[in-house]
Amino acid sequence: MSKVYFTDMRTSFTENLPKKLTRLIDRAGLGTIDFDHKFVAIKIHFGEMGNLAYLRPQYARALAAYIKERGGLPFLTDCNTLYVGSRKNALEHIETAYINGYTPYATGCQVIIADGVRGTDEAYIPIGCEEVKTAKIGRAIADADIIISLNHFKGHEDAGFGGALKNLGMGSGSRAGKMEMHYDGKPVVDRDRCRGCHMCANICNAVIDHDNCVGCGRCIAICSFDAIKPHSSSSEASLNRRIAEYAYAVVKDKPNFHISIAADISPNCDCHPENDAPIVPNIGMFASFDPVAIDLAAADAVNAMPANPRSALSEAECRCHDHFINVHPNTNWRVQIEHGEEIGLGSSEYELIRI
């Protein structure tokens, strides 16, 4: 069985939460990785502008300090979003990260947007999986020697929950990669928004021919007026399988480690420019070398908790003993776990070790 290490959110006069996180990751074996002069990608979600549920930067600082003490070269990273928001290009993305507290001075390491200014700087990683044959990963993440996922565990409207797999898979996909995970269709032009600037014609065509379109998403990236958008979503089951396959592409043949903070557990993703009330009380921090096991352990812990009063969960129609499905009844998050196990990404059999 995979080992998942856990500690709650209780502190003492001599140990605050960043120090407790350091003790957790050390006990979980992070120090056994050879960090000496290695580039270490700390994959994180900086939070959308207006969202207040994202992780505090002090967790990232503690992790970066641990890596630097062992000779590693850490950097915080994420890829640009496919949707229109405050992180749709690298300049706005970095600005949002800084406003939310993720500056080099606060965290002790640099912020690098992995897929470049417009989300088109990508590496092609062949994996030959069921849904994805070649993953399109942000180049800075693909160039890293070591991958560490530091994620806020919470609900998600499409995937059921967002944990290590989603942080790695969806978060590390370039714009074209996100297109591949989210959509089965091709981009379309919103004629009401289009200004006729013909910037899209510089990289493809001003008129989208769906017979020839390969779904790369570059026209979405180049448009400064948000006039080009994806069309025709993939099913939730397909999305969850593709997330697992992209996560596999990110960690393939590389040392990797995963940390989940289950606190301020909002019902939706931190990609929202707002955050609803937490659906359950704060739980704690998890650490593991297995991204499948850590996600299942965190999900099991959430489902074992009572619903917070006046939250989306307490107001939801109770369909089953699964908090994520009760909040988002059209999702089945277990597909992500089952498929991750099928492709050899990790195990659903885990031993929870409390410290």
Coordinates of C-alpha atoms in Angstrom, one line a residue, residues 34-246:
D34 CA 18.5 14.3 -4.5
F35 CA 17.9 18.0 -4.9
D36 CA 21.5 19.1 -5.4
H37 CA 21.6 21.6 -8.3
K38 CA 18.3 20.3 -9.6
F39 CA 15.5 22.5 -11.0
V40 CA 12.4 21.9 -8.9
A41 CA 9.0 22.9 -10.2
I42 CA 6.6 23.6 -7.3
K43 CA 3.2 23.3 -9.2
I44 CA 0.7 25.6 -7.4
H45 CA -2.5 27.5 -8.0
F46 CA -1.9 31.2 -7.3
G47 CA -5.7 31.9 -7.0
E48 CA -7.9 33.9 -9.3
M49 CA -8.3 37.6 -8.5
G50 CA -11.1 38.0 -6.0
N51 CA -10.8 34.4 -4.7
L52 CA -9.6 34.2 -1.0
A53 CA -9.6 30.4 -0.6
Y54 CA -6.3 29.7 -2.3
L55 CA -3.3 28.6 -0.2
R56 CA -1.4 31.2 1.8
P57 CA 2.1 31.8 0.4
Q58 CA 3.7 30.9 3.7
Y59 CA 3.2 27.2 2.8
A60 CA 5.2 27.7 -0.4
R61 CA 7.9 29.5 1.5
A62 CA 8.4 26.6 4.0
L63 CA 8.6 24.1 1.1
A64 CA 11.0 26.3 -0.9
A65 CA 13.2 26.7 2.1
Y66 CA 13.3 23.0 2.7
I67 CA 14.4 22.4 -0.9
K68 CA 17.0 25.1 -0.9
E69 CA 18.6 23.8 2.3
R70 CA 19.2 20.6 0.3
G71 CA 20.8 22.3 -2.7
G72 CA 17.7 22.5 -4.9
L73 CA 16.7 25.3 -7.2
P74 CA 12.9 25.7 -6.7
F75 CA 10.5 27.9 -8.6
L76 CA 6.7 28.3 -8.3
T77 CA 4.8 27.7 -11.5
D78 CA 1.5 27.3 -13.2
C79 CA 0.2 27.6 -16.7
N80 CA -2.2 30.2 -18.2
T81 CA -5.9 29.6 -18.2
L82 CA -8.1 28.8 -21.1
Y83 CA -11.0 30.9 -19.9
V84 CA -11.1 34.7 -19.6
G85 CA -9.9 35.8 -16.2
S86 CA -7.0 37.4 -14.4
R87 CA -4.5 34.6 -15.4
K88 CA -5.1 34.3 -19.1
N89 CA -1.6 35.5 -20.1
A90 CA 1.7 35.5 -18.3
L91 CA 1.8 39.2 -17.5
E92 CA -1.7 39.2 -15.8
H93 CA -0.9 35.8 -14.3
I94 CA 2.2 37.0 -12.5
E95 CA 0.5 40.2 -11.5
T96 CA -2.3 38.2 -9.9
A97 CA 0.2 35.9 -8.2
Y98 CA 2.0 39.0 -6.7
I99 CA -1.2 40.6 -5.5
N100 CA -2.2 37.3 -3.9
G101 CA 1.1 37.3 -2.0
Y102 CA 3.3 35.1 -4.2
T103 CA 6.2 37.4 -4.6
P104 CA 9.9 36.2 -4.6
Y105 CA 10.3 38.1 -1.3
A106 CA 7.4 36.4 0.4
T107 CA 8.1 32.9 -0.8
G108 CA 11.9 32.9 -1.3
C109 CA 11.8 31.7 -4.9
Q110 CA 10.8 33.0 -8.4
V111 CA 7.5 32.7 -10.2
I112 CA 7.6 31.3 -13.7
I113 CA 4.5 30.9 -15.9
A114 CA 5.3 27.6 -17.5
D115 CA 3.7 28.0 -20.9
G116 CA 4.9 31.5 -21.7
V117 CA 3.3 34.9 -22.4
R118 CA 0.3 33.6 -24.4
G119 CA 0.1 30.0 -23.3
T120 CA 1.8 28.5 -26.4
D121 CA 5.2 27.6 -25.0
E122 CA 4.8 23.9 -24.7
A123 CA 6.6 20.6 -24.7
Y124 CA 5.1 17.5 -26.4
I125 CA 5.3 14.4 -24.2
P126 CA 4.2 11.1 -25.8
I127 CA 2.3 8.8 -23.4
G128 CA 0.1 6.7 -25.6
C129 CA -2.8 6.6 -23.2
E130 CA -6.5 5.8 -23.9
E131 CA -7.6 9.5 -24.3
V132 CA -4.4 11.3 -24.8
K133 CA -1.5 10.1 -27.1
T134 CA 0.8 13.1 -26.7
A135 CA 0.3 15.6 -23.9
K136 CA 1.0 19.3 -24.3
I137 CA 2.8 20.5 -21.1
G138 CA 4.0 24.0 -20.2
R139 CA 7.7 24.0 -21.2
A140 CA 9.1 25.2 -17.8
I141 CA 7.4 22.3 -16.1
A142 CA 8.6 19.9 -18.7
D143 CA 12.1 21.2 -18.3
A144 CA 12.2 20.7 -14.5
D145 CA 14.2 17.9 -13.0
I146 CA 11.8 17.3 -10.1
I147 CA 8.1 17.9 -9.8
I148 CA 6.3 18.8 -6.5
S149 CA 2.6 19.4 -6.3
L150 CA 1.5 21.8 -3.6
N151 CA -2.3 22.0 -3.9
H152 CA -5.3 23.4 -2.1
F153 CA -7.7 20.4 -1.8
K154 CA -11.3 21.6 -2.5
G155 CA -14.4 20.8 -4.6
H156 CA -14.7 21.3 -8.3
E157 CA -17.7 21.8 -10.5
D158 CA -16.5 19.5 -13.3
A159 CA -14.0 17.1 -11.8
G160 CA -15.8 16.7 -8.4
F161 CA -12.7 17.8 -6.5
G162 CA -9.4 19.5 -7.2
G163 CA -6.4 17.7 -5.7
A164 CA -2.9 16.6 -6.7
L165 CA -4.0 15.0 -10.0
K166 CA -5.9 18.1 -11.2
N167 CA -3.2 20.5 -10.0
L168 CA -0.7 18.5 -12.0
G169 CA -2.8 17.5 -15.0
M170 CA -5.1 20.4 -15.8
G171 CA -2.8 22.9 -14.2
S172 CA 0.3 21.9 -16.2
G173 CA -1.4 21.7 -19.6
S174 CA -0.6 24.5 -22.0
R175 CA -3.5 26.3 -23.6
A176 CA -3.7 23.6 -26.3
G177 CA -3.4 21.0 -23.6
K178 CA -6.3 22.5 -21.7
M179 CA -8.3 22.6 -24.9
E180 CA -7.7 18.8 -25.3
M181 CA -8.8 18.1 -21.7
H182 CA -11.8 20.3 -21.6
Y183 CA -13.3 20.2 -25.1
D184 CA -14.1 17.8 -27.9
G185 CA -15.0 20.6 -30.2
K186 CA -13.1 23.4 -32.0
P187 CA -12.9 27.2 -31.3
V188 CA -15.6 29.6 -32.5
V189 CA -15.6 33.3 -33.1
D190 CA -18.0 35.6 -31.2
R191 CA -18.8 38.2 -33.9
D192 CA -20.1 40.7 -31.4
R193 CA -16.7 40.8 -29.7
C194 CA -14.6 40.6 -32.8
R195 CA -12.9 43.9 -33.8
G196 CA -11.6 42.7 -37.2
C197 CA -8.0 43.3 -36.1
H198 CA -6.8 40.1 -38.0
M199 CA -4.3 39.2 -35.3
C200 CA -5.5 35.6 -35.5
A201 CA -4.7 35.6 -39.2
N202 CA -1.0 36.0 -38.4
I203 CA -0.9 32.6 -36.7
C204 CA -3.7 30.7 -38.5
N205 CA -6.7 32.1 -40.2
A206 CA -9.3 34.8 -39.6
V207 CA -12.1 32.3 -40.4
I208 CA -12.0 29.1 -38.5
D209 CA -12.4 26.0 -40.8
H210 CA -13.4 23.2 -38.5
D211 CA -12.4 20.6 -41.1
N212 CA -8.8 21.8 -40.9
C213 CA -8.7 23.0 -37.3
V214 CA -6.4 20.9 -35.0
G215 CA -7.7 22.5 -31.8
C216 CA -4.3 24.0 -30.8
G217 CA -6.0 27.1 -29.1
R218 CA -3.4 29.6 -30.5
C219 CA -6.2 31.7 -31.9
I220 CA -7.7 32.0 -28.4
A221 CA -4.3 33.1 -27.1
I222 CA -3.6 35.7 -29.7
C223 CA -7.0 37.4 -29.5
S224 CA -6.8 40.5 -27.3
F225 CA -10.6 41.0 -27.2
D226 CA -11.7 37.5 -26.0
A227 CA -13.6 37.0 -29.2
I228 CA -12.6 33.4 -29.8
K229 CA -13.7 30.7 -27.4
P230 CA -13.8 26.9 -27.3
H231 CA -17.0 25.1 -28.1
S232 CA -18.5 21.7 -27.1
S233 CA -17.4 20.5 -23.8
S234 CA -16.1 16.9 -23.2
S235 CA -18.0 14.7 -20.7
E236 CA -17.1 14.8 -17.0
A237 CA -15.8 11.2 -17.2
S238 CA -13.6 12.0 -20.2
L239 CA -12.3 15.1 -18.5
N240 CA -11.3 13.2 -15.4
R241 CA -9.6 10.5 -17.5
R242 CA -7.7 13.2 -19.4
I243 CA -6.7 14.9 -16.2
A244 CA -5.1 11.7 -14.9
E245 CA -3.3 11.1 -18.2
Y246 CA -1.9 14.6 -18.2

